[in-house]
Amino acid sequence: RNTEDKILLVKDATRLHLWTLPGGGPEVEELMPEALMREVKEETSVDIEVKRLLGVFSQKKTLGIVLLFEASIISGEPVPDGVETEACAYFSLKELLQMKEQVKPAQLSMIYQVEHMTHYPLFEHFTVPEE
Protein backbone atom coordinates (compact mmCIF):
# COMPACT_ATOMS: atom_id res chain seq x y z
CA ARG A 1 0.00 0.00 0.00
CA ASN A 2 1.05 3.54 -0.54
CA THR A 3 0.53 6.50 1.81
CA GLU A 4 -3.01 6.93 0.42
CA ASP A 5 -3.80 3.31 1.47
CA LYS A 6 -4.01 2.17 -2.16
CA ILE A 7 -2.80 -1.28 -3.23
CA LEU A 8 0.03 -1.77 -5.74
CA LEU A 9 -0.91 -3.94 -8.70
CA VAL A 10 0.92 -4.84 -11.89
CA LYS A 11 -0.54 -5.50 -15.32
CA ASP A 12 0.43 -8.95 -16.56
CA ALA A 13 2.32 -8.74 -19.86
CA THR A 14 2.44 -12.48 -20.58
CA ARG A 15 -1.06 -13.91 -20.49
CA LEU A 16 -4.38 -12.10 -20.19
CA HIS A 17 -3.02 -8.56 -19.64
CA LEU A 18 -5.02 -8.27 -16.42
CA TRP A 19 -4.11 -6.43 -13.23
CA THR A 20 -2.70 -8.64 -10.48
CA LEU A 21 -0.71 -8.44 -7.28
CA PRO A 22 3.05 -8.63 -7.79
CA GLY A 23 4.58 -11.88 -6.62
CA GLY A 24 5.43 -15.42 -7.54
CA GLY A 25 6.79 -18.68 -6.25
CA PRO A 26 9.97 -19.50 -4.35
CA GLU A 27 13.14 -20.86 -5.86
CA VAL A 28 14.90 -23.88 -4.33
CA GLU A 29 15.86 -23.21 -0.69
CA GLU A 30 14.23 -19.75 -0.75
CA LEU A 31 11.90 -18.72 2.08
CA MET A 32 8.51 -17.25 1.14
CA PRO A 33 9.31 -13.68 2.32
CA GLU A 34 12.59 -13.81 0.34
CA ALA A 35 10.70 -15.02 -2.72
CA LEU A 36 8.22 -12.16 -2.37
CA MET A 37 10.99 -9.56 -2.07
CA ARG A 38 12.76 -11.01 -5.15
CA GLU A 39 9.60 -11.29 -7.26
CA VAL A 40 8.41 -7.76 -6.44
CA LYS A 41 11.88 -6.40 -7.26
CA GLU A 42 11.90 -8.27 -10.60
CA GLU A 43 8.39 -7.16 -11.58
CA THR A 44 8.39 -3.56 -10.28
CA SER A 45 12.03 -2.60 -9.50
CA VAL A 46 11.14 -1.63 -5.91
CA ASP A 47 12.58 -2.98 -2.69
CA ILE A 48 10.02 -4.03 -0.11
CA GLU A 49 9.84 -4.95 3.54
CA VAL A 50 7.51 -7.86 4.29
CA LYS A 51 5.37 -6.90 7.28
CA ARG A 52 2.96 -9.76 7.99
CA LEU A 53 0.96 -12.63 6.59
CA LEU A 54 -2.56 -11.51 5.67
CA GLY A 55 -4.11 -14.73 4.45
CA VAL A 56 -3.73 -18.33 3.35
CA PHE A 57 -5.75 -19.39 0.32
CA SER A 58 -6.18 -22.73 -1.40
CA GLN A 59 -6.65 -22.99 -5.13
CA LYS A 60 -9.33 -25.52 -5.95
CA LYS A 61 -8.38 -25.75 -9.64
CA THR A 62 -4.62 -26.32 -9.20
CA LEU A 63 -4.60 -27.65 -5.61
CA GLY A 64 -2.04 -24.93 -4.84
CA ILE A 65 -1.60 -22.72 -1.80
CA VAL A 66 -1.32 -18.92 -2.01
CA LEU A 67 0.07 -16.79 0.81
CA LEU A 68 -0.89 -13.12 0.84
CA PHE A 69 1.51 -10.78 2.63
CA GLU A 70 1.38 -7.12 3.58
CA ALA A 71 4.53 -5.27 2.56
CA SER A 72 5.76 -1.73 2.24
CA ILE A 73 8.09 -0.16 -0.29
CA ILE A 74 11.39 0.85 1.29
CA SER A 75 13.07 2.18 -1.87
CA GLY A 76 12.28 2.93 -5.49
CA GLU A 77 9.23 3.82 -7.54
CA PRO A 78 7.20 1.05 -9.23
CA VAL A 79 8.21 0.57 -12.87
CA PRO A 80 7.12 -2.41 -15.02
CA ASP A 81 9.88 -4.75 -16.16
CA GLY A 82 8.51 -4.97 -19.71
CA VAL A 83 8.78 -8.76 -19.64
CA GLU A 84 6.33 -10.04 -17.02
CA THR A 85 4.68 -6.69 -16.30
CA GLU A 86 3.56 -3.92 -18.65
CA ALA A 87 2.27 -1.41 -16.08
CA CYS A 88 2.28 -0.64 -12.35
CA ALA A 89 -0.40 1.36 -10.53
CA TYR A 90 -2.08 1.87 -7.17
CA PHE A 91 -5.81 1.24 -6.69
CA SER A 92 -8.33 1.50 -3.87
CA LEU A 93 -10.63 -1.46 -3.24
CA LYS A 94 -13.52 0.61 -4.59
CA GLU A 95 -11.62 1.25 -7.83
CA LEU A 96 -10.75 -2.44 -8.14
CA LEU A 97 -14.38 -3.48 -7.73
CA GLN A 98 -15.42 -0.99 -10.42
CA MET A 99 -12.89 -2.43 -12.87
CA LYS A 100 -13.18 -6.07 -11.83
CA GLU A 101 -13.23 -7.36 -15.43
CA GLN A 102 -9.67 -6.01 -15.74
CA VAL A 103 -8.38 -7.71 -12.55
CA LYS A 104 -7.53 -11.40 -12.16
CA PRO A 105 -10.54 -12.85 -10.29
CA ALA A 106 -8.49 -14.77 -7.71
CA GLN A 107 -6.45 -11.67 -6.91
CA LEU A 108 -9.54 -9.51 -6.49
CA SER A 109 -11.09 -12.20 -4.31
CA MET A 110 -8.08 -12.33 -1.98
CA ILE A 111 -7.93 -8.54 -1.66
CA TYR A 112 -11.67 -8.30 -1.03
CA GLN A 113 -11.70 -11.07 1.58
CA VAL A 114 -8.73 -9.67 3.48
CA GLU A 115 -10.24 -6.17 3.44
CA HIS A 116 -13.45 -7.54 5.01
CA MET A 117 -12.00 -10.11 7.43
CA THR A 118 -12.98 -10.21 11.05
CA HIS A 119 -10.65 -13.09 12.02
CA TYR A 120 -7.49 -14.77 10.75
CA PRO A 121 -8.30 -15.67 7.15
CA LEU A 122 -8.11 -19.27 6.03
CA PHE A 123 -10.26 -19.62 2.94
CA GLU A 124 -11.23 -22.80 1.17
CA HIS A 125 -11.27 -21.30 -2.32
CA PHE A 126 -11.38 -18.06 -4.20
CA THR A 127 -14.69 -16.30 -4.70
CA VAL A 128 -15.42 -13.27 -6.84
CA PRO A 129 -17.09 -10.42 -4.92
CA GLU A 130 -20.47 -9.26 -6.20
CA GLU A 131 -20.20 -5.58 -5.10
PDB file of C-alpha atoms in Angstrom:
ATOM      1  CA  ARG A   1       0.000   0.000   0.000  1.00  0.00           C
ATOM      2  CA  ASN A   2       1.052   3.545  -0.535  1.00  0.00           C
ATOM      3  CA  THR A   3       0.529   6.500   1.815  1.00  0.00           C
ATOM      4  CA  GLU A   4      -3.011   6.934   0.420  1.00  0.00           C
ATOM      5  CA  ASP A   5      -3.800   3.311   1.470  1.00  0.00           C
ATOM      6  CA  LYS A   6      -4.007   2.171  -2.156  1.00  0.00           C
ATOM      7  CA  ILE A   7      -2.802  -1.277  -3.230  1.00  0.00           C
ATOM      8  CA  LEU A   8       0.030  -1.766  -5.743  1.00  0.00           C
ATOM      9  CA  LEU A   9      -0.908  -3.942  -8.701  1.00  0.00           C
ATOM     10  CA  VAL A  10       0.923  -4.842 -11.890  1.00  0.00           C
ATOM     11  CA  LYS A  11      -0.541  -5.499 -15.320  1.00  0.00           C
ATOM     12  CA  ASP A  12       0.427  -8.948 -16.558  1.00  0.00           C
ATOM     13  CA  ALA A  13       2.321  -8.743 -19.861  1.00  0.00           C
ATOM     14  CA  THR A  14       2.442 -12.476 -20.576  1.00  0.00           C
ATOM     15  CA  ARG A  15      -1.062 -13.910 -20.485  1.00  0.00           C
ATOM     16  CA  LEU A  16      -4.379 -12.102 -20.189  1.00  0.00           C
ATOM     17  CA  HIS A  17      -3.024  -8.565 -19.642  1.00  0.00           C
ATOM     18  CA  LEU A  18      -5.023  -8.268 -16.419  1.00  0.00           C
ATOM     19  CA  TRP A  19      -4.107  -6.428 -13.234  1.00  0.00           C
ATOM     20  CA  THR A  20      -2.697  -8.644 -10.484  1.00  0.00           C
ATOM     21  CA  LEU A  21      -0.714  -8.438  -7.280  1.00  0.00           C
ATOM     22  CA  PRO A  22       3.051  -8.630  -7.789  1.00  0.00           C
ATOM     23  CA  GLY A  23       4.582 -11.880  -6.618  1.00  0.00           C
ATOM     24  CA  GLY A  24       5.433 -15.421  -7.542  1.00  0.00           C
ATOM     25  CA  GLY A  25       6.790 -18.678  -6.253  1.00  0.00           C
ATOM     26  CA  PRO A  26       9.966 -19.498  -4.348  1.00  0.00           C
ATOM     27  CA  GLU A  27      13.136 -20.862  -5.863  1.00  0.00           C
ATOM     28  CA  VAL A  28      14.902 -23.881  -4.328  1.00  0.00           C
ATOM     29  CA  GLU A  29      15.855 -23.207  -0.690  1.00  0.00           C
ATOM     30  CA  GLU A  30      14.227 -19.750  -0.748  1.00  0.00           C
ATOM     31  CA  LEU A  31      11.902 -18.719   2.080  1.00  0.00           C
ATOM     32  CA  MET A  32       8.514 -17.247   1.139  1.00  0.00           C
ATOM     33  CA  PRO A  33       9.312 -13.678   2.322  1.00  0.00           C
ATOM     34  CA  GLU A  34      12.589 -13.809   0.344  1.00  0.00           C
ATOM     35  CA  ALA A  35      10.695 -15.017  -2.724  1.00  0.00           C
ATOM     36  CA  LEU A  36       8.223 -12.160  -2.365  1.00  0.00           C
ATOM     37  CA  MET A  37      10.989  -9.561  -2.074  1.00  0.00           C
ATOM     38  CA  ARG A  38      12.758 -11.006  -5.150  1.00  0.00           C
ATOM     39  CA  GLU A  39       9.595 -11.291  -7.260  1.00  0.00           C
ATOM     40  CA  VAL A  40       8.408  -7.758  -6.438  1.00  0.00           C
ATOM     41  CA  LYS A  41      11.875  -6.396  -7.259  1.00  0.00           C
ATOM     42  CA  GLU A  42      11.903  -8.275 -10.602  1.00  0.00           C
ATOM     43  CA  GLU A  43       8.388  -7.160 -11.580  1.00  0.00           C
ATOM     44  CA  THR A  44       8.387  -3.561 -10.281  1.00  0.00           C
ATOM     45  CA  SER A  45      12.031  -2.600  -9.504  1.00  0.00           C
ATOM     46  CA  VAL A  46      11.144  -1.625  -5.908  1.00  0.00           C
ATOM     47  CA  ASP A  47      12.582  -2.978  -2.686  1.00  0.00           C
ATOM     48  CA  ILE A  48      10.021  -4.027  -0.105  1.00  0.00           C
ATOM     49  CA  GLU A  49       9.843  -4.946   3.544  1.00  0.00           C
ATOM     50  CA  VAL A  50       7.514  -7.857   4.287  1.00  0.00           C
ATOM     51  CA  LYS A  51       5.374  -6.900   7.278  1.00  0.00           C
ATOM     52  CA  ARG A  52       2.961  -9.756   7.987  1.00  0.00           C
ATOM     53  CA  LEU A  53       0.960 -12.632   6.591  1.00  0.00           C
ATOM     54  CA  LEU A  54      -2.559 -11.509   5.671  1.00  0.00           C
ATOM     55  CA  GLY A  55      -4.107 -14.731   4.454  1.00  0.00           C
ATOM     56  CA  VAL A  56      -3.727 -18.330   3.354  1.00  0.00           C
ATOM     57  CA  PHE A  57      -5.750 -19.386   0.322  1.00  0.00           C
ATOM     58  CA  SER A  58      -6.185 -22.735  -1.398  1.00  0.00           C
ATOM     59  CA  GLN A  59      -6.654 -22.988  -5.131  1.00  0.00           C
ATOM     60  CA  LYS A  60      -9.326 -25.523  -5.947  1.00  0.00           C
ATOM     61  CA  LYS A  61      -8.381 -25.754  -9.640  1.00  0.00           C
ATOM     62  CA  THR A  62      -4.619 -26.325  -9.199  1.00  0.00           C
ATOM     63  CA  LEU A  63      -4.603 -27.649  -5.613  1.00  0.00           C
ATOM     64  CA  GLY A  64      -2.044 -24.932  -4.835  1.00  0.00           C
ATOM     65  CA  ILE A  65      -1.603 -22.723  -1.800  1.00  0.00           C
ATOM     66  CA  VAL A  66      -1.324 -18.918  -2.010  1.00  0.00           C
ATOM     67  CA  LEU A  67       0.067 -16.792   0.809  1.00  0.00           C
ATOM     68  CA  LEU A  68      -0.895 -13.116   0.838  1.00  0.00           C
ATOM     69  CA  PHE A  69       1.510 -10.775   2.626  1.00  0.00           C
ATOM     70  CA  GLU A  70       1.383  -7.125   3.580  1.00  0.00           C
ATOM     71  CA  ALA A  71       4.527  -5.274   2.556  1.00  0.00           C
ATOM     72  CA  SER A  72       5.758  -1.726   2.243  1.00  0.00           C
ATOM     73  CA  ILE A  73       8.089  -0.165  -0.289  1.00  0.00           C
ATOM     74  CA  ILE A  74      11.386   0.852   1.288  1.00  0.00           C
ATOM     75  CA  SER A  75      13.067   2.184  -1.868  1.00  0.00           C
ATOM     76  CA  GLY A  76      12.283   2.934  -5.492  1.00  0.00           C
ATOM     77  CA  GLU A  77       9.234   3.815  -7.537  1.00  0.00           C
ATOM     78  CA  PRO A  78       7.196   1.050  -9.230  1.00  0.00           C
ATOM     79  CA  VAL A  79       8.213   0.570 -12.870  1.00  0.00           C
ATOM     80  CA  PRO A  80       7.117  -2.408 -15.021  1.00  0.00           C
ATOM     81  CA  ASP A  81       9.876  -4.752 -16.158  1.00  0.00           C
ATOM     82  CA  GLY A  82       8.513  -4.971 -19.714  1.00  0.00           C
ATOM     83  CA  VAL A  83       8.776  -8.765 -19.643  1.00  0.00           C
ATOM     84  CA  GLU A  84       6.332 -10.042 -17.020  1.00  0.00           C
ATOM     85  CA  THR A  85       4.680  -6.689 -16.300  1.00  0.00           C
ATOM     86  CA  GLU A  86       3.563  -3.921 -18.647  1.00  0.00           C
ATOM     87  CA  ALA A  87       2.274  -1.410 -16.075  1.00  0.00           C
ATOM     88  CA  CYS A  88       2.278  -0.642 -12.346  1.00  0.00           C
ATOM     89  CA  ALA A  89      -0.401   1.360 -10.530  1.00  0.00           C
ATOM     90  CA  TYR A  90      -2.075   1.868  -7.166  1.00  0.00           C
ATOM     91  CA  PHE A  91      -5.805   1.239  -6.687  1.00  0.00           C
ATOM     92  CA  SER A  92      -8.329   1.500  -3.872  1.00  0.00           C
ATOM     93  CA  LEU A  93     -10.626  -1.464  -3.242  1.00  0.00           C
ATOM     94  CA  LYS A  94     -13.522   0.613  -4.593  1.00  0.00           C
ATOM     95  CA  GLU A  95     -11.619   1.253  -7.829  1.00  0.00           C
ATOM     96  CA  LEU A  96     -10.748  -2.437  -8.145  1.00  0.00           C
ATOM     97  CA  LEU A  97     -14.380  -3.478  -7.730  1.00  0.00           C
ATOM     98  CA  GLN A  98     -15.423  -0.990 -10.418  1.00  0.00           C
ATOM     99  CA  MET A  99     -12.888  -2.433 -12.870  1.00  0.00           C
ATOM    100  CA  LYS A 100     -13.179  -6.075 -11.828  1.00  0.00           C
ATOM    101  CA  GLU A 101     -13.227  -7.364 -15.426  1.00  0.00           C
ATOM    102  CA  GLN A 102      -9.668  -6.013 -15.739  1.00  0.00           C
ATOM    103  CA  VAL A 103      -8.377  -7.708 -12.552  1.00  0.00           C
ATOM    104  CA  LYS A 104      -7.531 -11.398 -12.158  1.00  0.00           C
ATOM    105  CA  PRO A 105     -10.536 -12.848 -10.290  1.00  0.00           C
ATOM    106  CA  ALA A 106      -8.492 -14.769  -7.710  1.00  0.00           C
ATOM    107  CA  GLN A 107      -6.447 -11.674  -6.913  1.00  0.00           C
ATOM    108  CA  LEU A 108      -9.541  -9.515  -6.487  1.00  0.00           C
ATOM    109  CA  SER A 109     -11.086 -12.199  -4.308  1.00  0.00           C
ATOM    110  CA  MET A 110      -8.081 -12.325  -1.984  1.00  0.00           C
ATOM    111  CA  ILE A 111      -7.927  -8.542  -1.656  1.00  0.00           C
ATOM    112  CA  TYR A 112     -11.673  -8.304  -1.030  1.00  0.00           C
ATOM    113  CA  GLN A 113     -11.705 -11.072   1.582  1.00  0.00           C
ATOM    114  CA  VAL A 114      -8.730  -9.670   3.485  1.00  0.00           C
ATOM    115  CA  GLU A 115     -10.239  -6.168   3.440  1.00  0.00           C
ATOM    116  CA  HIS A 116     -13.447  -7.542   5.006  1.00  0.00           C
ATOM    117  CA  MET A 117     -12.004 -10.108   7.426  1.00  0.00           C
ATOM    118  CA  THR A 118     -12.983 -10.208  11.050  1.00  0.00           C
ATOM    119  CA  HIS A 119     -10.654 -13.092  12.016  1.00  0.00           C
ATOM    120  CA  TYR A 120      -7.490 -14.770  10.753  1.00  0.00           C
ATOM    121  CA  PRO A 121      -8.298 -15.667   7.148  1.00  0.00           C
ATOM    122  CA  LEU A 122      -8.109 -19.270   6.030  1.00  0.00           C
ATOM    123  CA  PHE A 123     -10.260 -19.617   2.939  1.00  0.00           C
ATOM    124  CA  GLU A 124     -11.228 -22.800   1.171  1.00  0.00           C
ATOM    125  CA  HIS A 125     -11.273 -21.305  -2.322  1.00  0.00           C
ATOM    126  CA  PHE A 126     -11.383 -18.063  -4.201  1.00  0.00           C
ATOM    127  CA  THR A 127     -14.688 -16.297  -4.697  1.00  0.00           C
ATOM    128  CA  VAL A 128     -15.418 -13.266  -6.836  1.00  0.00           C
ATOM    129  CA  PRO A 129     -17.091 -10.424  -4.925  1.00  0.00           C
ATOM    130  CA  GLU A 130     -20.472  -9.256  -6.201  1.00  0.00           C
ATOM    131  CA  GLU A 131     -20.203  -5.581  -5.098  1.00  0.00           C
TER     132      GLU A 131
END
